[in-house]
XYZ file of C-alpha atoms in Angstrom:
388
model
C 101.299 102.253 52.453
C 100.392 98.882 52.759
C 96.736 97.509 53.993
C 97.963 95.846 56.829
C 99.284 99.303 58.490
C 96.288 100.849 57.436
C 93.856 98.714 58.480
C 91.750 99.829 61.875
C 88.881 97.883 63.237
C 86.273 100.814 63.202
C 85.009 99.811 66.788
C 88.610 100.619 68.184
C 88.203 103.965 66.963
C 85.149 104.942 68.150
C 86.521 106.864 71.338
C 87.085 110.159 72.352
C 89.804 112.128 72.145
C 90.128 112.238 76.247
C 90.021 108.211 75.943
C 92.850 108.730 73.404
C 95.109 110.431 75.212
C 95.043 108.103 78.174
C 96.060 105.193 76.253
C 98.695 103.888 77.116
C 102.073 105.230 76.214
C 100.588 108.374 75.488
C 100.468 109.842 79.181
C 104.405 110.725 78.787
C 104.191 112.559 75.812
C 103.407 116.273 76.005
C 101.199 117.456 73.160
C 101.326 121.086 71.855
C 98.351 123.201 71.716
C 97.993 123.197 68.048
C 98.716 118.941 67.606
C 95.597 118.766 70.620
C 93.698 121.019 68.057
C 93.991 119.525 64.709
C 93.613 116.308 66.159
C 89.891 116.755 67.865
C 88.776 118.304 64.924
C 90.279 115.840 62.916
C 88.941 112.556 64.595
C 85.479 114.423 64.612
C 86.005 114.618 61.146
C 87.267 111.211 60.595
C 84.694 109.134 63.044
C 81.263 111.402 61.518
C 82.395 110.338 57.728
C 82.975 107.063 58.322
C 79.687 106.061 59.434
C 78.336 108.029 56.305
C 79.352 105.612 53.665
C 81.611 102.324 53.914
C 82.713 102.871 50.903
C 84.922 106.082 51.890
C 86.266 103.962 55.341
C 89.876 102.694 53.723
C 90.493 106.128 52.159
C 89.445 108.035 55.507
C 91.332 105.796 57.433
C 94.556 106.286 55.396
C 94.060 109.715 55.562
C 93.557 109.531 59.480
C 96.348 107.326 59.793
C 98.710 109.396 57.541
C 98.053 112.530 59.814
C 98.727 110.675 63.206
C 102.200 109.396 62.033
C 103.091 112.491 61.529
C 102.213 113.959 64.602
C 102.774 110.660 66.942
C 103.865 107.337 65.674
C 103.357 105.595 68.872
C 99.498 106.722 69.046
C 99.018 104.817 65.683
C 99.953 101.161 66.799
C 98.148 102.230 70.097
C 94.756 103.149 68.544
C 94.802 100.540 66.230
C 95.942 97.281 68.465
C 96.043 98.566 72.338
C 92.105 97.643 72.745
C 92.213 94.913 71.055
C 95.118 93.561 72.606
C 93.719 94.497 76.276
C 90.116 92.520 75.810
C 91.829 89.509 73.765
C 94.659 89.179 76.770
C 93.932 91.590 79.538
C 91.443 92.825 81.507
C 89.943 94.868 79.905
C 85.890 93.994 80.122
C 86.521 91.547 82.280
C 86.894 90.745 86.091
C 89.340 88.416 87.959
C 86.913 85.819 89.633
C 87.850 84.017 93.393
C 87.184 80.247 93.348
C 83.270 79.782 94.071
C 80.323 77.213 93.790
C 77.048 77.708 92.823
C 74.313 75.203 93.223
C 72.435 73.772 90.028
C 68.925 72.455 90.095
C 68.850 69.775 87.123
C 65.530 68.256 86.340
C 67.133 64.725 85.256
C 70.356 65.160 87.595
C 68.391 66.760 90.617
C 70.603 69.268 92.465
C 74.427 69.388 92.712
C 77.258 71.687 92.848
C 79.405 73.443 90.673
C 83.319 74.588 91.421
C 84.451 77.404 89.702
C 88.008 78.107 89.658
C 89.917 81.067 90.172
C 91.016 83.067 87.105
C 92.973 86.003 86.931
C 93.672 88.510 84.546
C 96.330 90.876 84.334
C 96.991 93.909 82.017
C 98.629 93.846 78.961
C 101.717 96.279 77.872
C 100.411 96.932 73.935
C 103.888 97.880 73.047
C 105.120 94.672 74.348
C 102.188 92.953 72.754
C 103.022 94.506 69.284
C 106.584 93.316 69.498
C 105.576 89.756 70.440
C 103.008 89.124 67.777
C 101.786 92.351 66.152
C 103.124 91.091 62.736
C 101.880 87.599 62.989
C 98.023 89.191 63.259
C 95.996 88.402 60.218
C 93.787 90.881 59.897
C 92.212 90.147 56.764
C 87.697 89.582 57.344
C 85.823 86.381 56.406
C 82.241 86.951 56.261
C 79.472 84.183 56.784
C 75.755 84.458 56.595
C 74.620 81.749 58.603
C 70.225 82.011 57.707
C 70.034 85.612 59.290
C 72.858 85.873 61.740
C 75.947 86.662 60.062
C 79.452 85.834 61.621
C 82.386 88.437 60.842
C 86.613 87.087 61.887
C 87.765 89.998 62.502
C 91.363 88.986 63.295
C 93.692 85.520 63.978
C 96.909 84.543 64.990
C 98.593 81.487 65.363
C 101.810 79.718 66.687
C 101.030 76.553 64.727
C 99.099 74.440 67.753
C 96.989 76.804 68.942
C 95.448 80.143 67.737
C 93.419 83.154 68.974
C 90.704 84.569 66.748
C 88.224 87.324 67.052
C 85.261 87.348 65.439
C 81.373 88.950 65.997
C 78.073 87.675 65.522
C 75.192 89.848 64.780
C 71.114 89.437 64.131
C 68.765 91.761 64.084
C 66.130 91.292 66.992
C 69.198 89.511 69.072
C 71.745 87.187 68.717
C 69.983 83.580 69.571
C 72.841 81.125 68.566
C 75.130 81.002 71.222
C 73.800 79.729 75.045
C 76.356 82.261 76.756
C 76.894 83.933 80.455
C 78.791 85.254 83.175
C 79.491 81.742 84.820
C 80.008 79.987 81.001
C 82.946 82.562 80.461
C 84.007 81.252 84.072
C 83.879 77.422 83.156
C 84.281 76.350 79.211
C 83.386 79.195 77.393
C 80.042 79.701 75.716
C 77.944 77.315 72.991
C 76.199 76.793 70.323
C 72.408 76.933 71.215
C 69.854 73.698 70.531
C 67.826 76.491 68.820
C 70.019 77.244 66.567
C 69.685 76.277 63.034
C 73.291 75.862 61.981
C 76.981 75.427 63.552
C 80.400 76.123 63.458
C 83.502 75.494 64.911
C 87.356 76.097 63.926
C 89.138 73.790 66.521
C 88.475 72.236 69.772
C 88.244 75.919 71.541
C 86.713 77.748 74.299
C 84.761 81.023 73.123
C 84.813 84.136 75.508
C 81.812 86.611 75.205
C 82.457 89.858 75.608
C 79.704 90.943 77.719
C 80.862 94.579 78.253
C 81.099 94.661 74.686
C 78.518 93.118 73.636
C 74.928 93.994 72.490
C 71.898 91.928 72.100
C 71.914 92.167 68.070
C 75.833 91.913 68.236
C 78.099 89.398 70.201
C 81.980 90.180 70.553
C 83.235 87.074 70.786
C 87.537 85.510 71.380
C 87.800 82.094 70.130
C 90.984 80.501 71.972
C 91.488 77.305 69.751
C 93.834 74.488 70.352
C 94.790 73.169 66.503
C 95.291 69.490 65.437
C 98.907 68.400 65.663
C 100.673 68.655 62.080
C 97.421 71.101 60.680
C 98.667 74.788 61.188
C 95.874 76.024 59.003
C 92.903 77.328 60.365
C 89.594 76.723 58.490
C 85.920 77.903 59.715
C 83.840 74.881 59.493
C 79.910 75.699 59.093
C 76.427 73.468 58.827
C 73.237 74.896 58.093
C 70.501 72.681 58.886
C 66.797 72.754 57.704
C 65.641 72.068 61.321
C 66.734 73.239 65.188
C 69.867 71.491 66.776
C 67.307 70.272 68.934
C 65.249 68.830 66.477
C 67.320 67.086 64.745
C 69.012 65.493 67.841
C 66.005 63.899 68.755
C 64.743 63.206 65.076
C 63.840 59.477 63.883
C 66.115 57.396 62.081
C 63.789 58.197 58.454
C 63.803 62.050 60.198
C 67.340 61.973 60.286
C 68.508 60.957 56.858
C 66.195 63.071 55.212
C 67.560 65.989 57.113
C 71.308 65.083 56.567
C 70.510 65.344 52.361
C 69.067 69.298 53.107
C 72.381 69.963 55.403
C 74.079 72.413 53.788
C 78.211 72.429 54.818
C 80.928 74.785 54.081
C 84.633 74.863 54.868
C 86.450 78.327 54.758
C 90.392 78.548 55.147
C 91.189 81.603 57.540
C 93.509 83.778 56.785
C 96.674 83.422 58.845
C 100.347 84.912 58.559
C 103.288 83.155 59.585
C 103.132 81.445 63.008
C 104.778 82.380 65.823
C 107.965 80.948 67.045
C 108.347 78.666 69.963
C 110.689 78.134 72.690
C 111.609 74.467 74.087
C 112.169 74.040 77.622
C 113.335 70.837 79.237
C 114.225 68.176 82.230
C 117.764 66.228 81.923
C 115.420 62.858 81.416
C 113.739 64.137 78.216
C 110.797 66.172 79.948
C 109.866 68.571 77.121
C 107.840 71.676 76.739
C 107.212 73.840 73.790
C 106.319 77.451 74.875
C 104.958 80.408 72.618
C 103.258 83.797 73.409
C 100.135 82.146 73.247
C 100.380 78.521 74.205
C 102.597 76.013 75.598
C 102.635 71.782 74.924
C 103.868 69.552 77.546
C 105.080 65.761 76.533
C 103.362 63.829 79.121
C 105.312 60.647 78.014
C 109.131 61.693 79.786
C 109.950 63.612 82.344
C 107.315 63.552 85.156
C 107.700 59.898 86.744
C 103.792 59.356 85.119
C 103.087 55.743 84.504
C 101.052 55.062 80.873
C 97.689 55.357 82.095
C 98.776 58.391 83.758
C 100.019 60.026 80.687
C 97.020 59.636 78.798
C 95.268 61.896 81.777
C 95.397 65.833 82.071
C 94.514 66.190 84.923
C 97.823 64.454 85.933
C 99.316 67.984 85.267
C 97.325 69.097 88.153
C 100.471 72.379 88.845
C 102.024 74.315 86.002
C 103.260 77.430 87.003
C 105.748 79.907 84.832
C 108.800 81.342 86.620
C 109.898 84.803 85.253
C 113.816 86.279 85.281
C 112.297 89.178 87.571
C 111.089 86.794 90.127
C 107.386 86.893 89.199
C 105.167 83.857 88.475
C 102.576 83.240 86.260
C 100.624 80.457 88.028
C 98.757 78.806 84.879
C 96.537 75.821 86.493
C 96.543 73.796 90.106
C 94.099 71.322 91.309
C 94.238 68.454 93.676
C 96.361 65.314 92.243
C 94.406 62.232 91.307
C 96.179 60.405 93.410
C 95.126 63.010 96.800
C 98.958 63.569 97.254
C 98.696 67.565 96.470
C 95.324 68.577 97.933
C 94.446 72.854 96.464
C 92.151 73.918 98.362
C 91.766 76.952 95.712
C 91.459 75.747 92.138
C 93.121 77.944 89.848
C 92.734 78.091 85.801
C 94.447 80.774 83.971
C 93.721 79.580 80.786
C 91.483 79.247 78.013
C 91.395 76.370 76.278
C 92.988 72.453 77.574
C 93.460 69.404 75.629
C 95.626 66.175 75.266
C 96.113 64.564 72.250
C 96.774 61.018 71.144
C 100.248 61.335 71.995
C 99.771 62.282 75.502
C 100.813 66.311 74.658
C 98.869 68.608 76.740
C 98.302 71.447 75.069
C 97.156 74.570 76.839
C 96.451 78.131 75.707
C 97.066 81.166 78.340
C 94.690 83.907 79.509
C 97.211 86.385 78.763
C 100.508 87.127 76.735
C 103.312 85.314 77.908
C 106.885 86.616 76.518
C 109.198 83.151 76.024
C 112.529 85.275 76.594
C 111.695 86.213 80.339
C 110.917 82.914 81.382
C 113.846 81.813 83.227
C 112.026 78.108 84.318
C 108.465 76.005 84.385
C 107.120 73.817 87.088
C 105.083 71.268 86.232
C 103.611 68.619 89.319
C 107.134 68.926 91.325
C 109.520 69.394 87.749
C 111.626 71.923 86.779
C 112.044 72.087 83.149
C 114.714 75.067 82.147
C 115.528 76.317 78.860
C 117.074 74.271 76.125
């Protein structure tokens, strides 16, 4: 067998055998008396040994895995990715949030008020989920002691602008480097802290903390990364510094350059597979947009009447909504126009991470999995754009 089949995040399996059967896809299948059996004694088995020794896990897991293709194929891909796939892309761990504002008191700024949008998430169908990019998943670690917090990617996958990765941070006596919350997962995702000693990024991204995850010597964390144009690799860039953020943000010029010579920096590729494919849809003008599973890129330049200045803003695409065969929508973003001609009284943002590039592309990565081959049309402003 190879790795990649065998592989199971041990957190994924850590559930009970009740929690097993009502995963989904497994409610319709009648198990006999003897299967229900051998398989609580034999996930007993499997979860006790494996937090024994780690160096038993791949063979136990194999062995585990071996026994429940035998008895259920489906349960495999479903123990193994359904989880995953549901706090990645669903809703799982997560609520959907009305529009709201919350009043900030800022010592320099004095007291204003923040808008929240709406978000919405919706549950994910892992068999679905499997066929759309269950082969592209790397799922191959990169560890990183950063001082003593150590950062584990767990898994990423890419369509070549934009990529999803998971990855955990843990410290003993609590996790101190990211400034993270409730209302941070509602607006850009969390941060690095100013106490922190080090950073690191892997794209211009927006990180979602899995607070029901989440413990305070281990943060589950989704990084939703939008990728330079023409770079489909993914690298983990990291700097450990011999002072706070903080510190050496406000440091003296003389401060300052004798920090940078301590600074210690590292750049590690991360493992991808192949990226997904992408479907173009498009106006009869030369209005183009380039959809995937998890991201789509719309050419501000053609197609929506924008003048240059125009182009070069995102919030010009103030209404993109996805229009499915079945008559469903997928309503990805709406605020008011710049120009006060579409007024939204309810700002929406069902996405993760927004950005426009030099060449006026916005590129935007969805809060869920979106399946190209139902999409029958986009709206963008007042645009149809259709399949090409």
């Amino acid at each position: 067998m190879k790795k990649d089949v065998l592989y199971m995040n041990p957190e994924y399996l850590d559930i009970s055998v009740e929690e097993f059967d009502a995963l989904d896809g497994m409610q319709a299948h009648r198990f006999s008396d003897a299967y229900k059996k051998n398989k609580k004694s034999m996930m007993k088995k499997f979860r006790r040994g494996s937090l024994i020794s780690p160096r038993f896990y791949y063979a136990k897991v194999a062995s585990a895995a071996a026994f429940l293709l035998i008895c259920t194929p489906i349960a495999v891909s479903a123990a193994a990715n359904s989880m995953a796939f549901q706090r990645i892309w669903g809703n799982a761990g997560k609520d959907s949030v009305d529009s709201h504002e919350v009043v900030v008191e800022d010592e320099v700024k004095g007291s204003y008020t923040v808008t929240y949008p709406q978000r919405t998430y919706v549950d994910v169908d892992p068999q679905k989920a499997e066929e759309l990019i269950g082969s592209h998943i790397s799922l191959e670690p990169v560890v990183k002691e950063l001082g003593d917090t150590k950062l584990t990617v767990l898994s990423a996958v890419t369509d070549g602008s934009a990529a999803v990765v998971e990855f955990t941070l843990e410290r003993e006596g609590g996790v101190t480097a990211l400034d993270y919350s409730q209302l941070q997962n509602e607006a850009k995702g969390a941060s690095i802290s100013w106490d922190a000693d080090f950073y690191f990024q892997m794209g211009h991204d927006y990180i979602f903390v899995d607070l029901d995850k989440s413990t305070e010597d281990k943060l589950y964390c989704y990084d939703y990364i939008i990728m330079p144009h023409g770079i489909e690799t993914l690298t983990l860039q990291t700097e450990e510094y011999p002072c706070t953020r903080a510190e050496l943000n406000a440091s003296t010029k003389e401060e300052y350059e004798k920090y940078q010579s301590q600074i210690k920096r590292d750049s590690i590729p991360i493992p991808m597979k192949p990226a997904l494919k992408k479907t173009e849809f498009a106006t009869a003008d030369g209005g183009s947009i380039i959809v995937s599973p998890l991201s789509m890129e719309i050419n501000l330049n053609t197609g929506l009447g924008l003048s240059d200045y125009e182009a070069t803003e995102p919030a010009s695409a103030y209404y993109v909504a996805i229009h499915y065969k079945d008559g469903s929508d997928y309503l990805v973003s709406e605020n008011s126009s710049l120009d006060g001609k579409h007024t939204c009284e309810t700002p929406v943002e069902n996405t993760r991470a927004v950005c426009e590039d030099e060449e006026n592309h916005l590129d935007i990565v969805f809060n869920r999995l979106v399946d190209p081959a139902k999409i029958e049309s986009i709206t963008v402003n007042e645009t149809e754009y259709v399949r090409k």
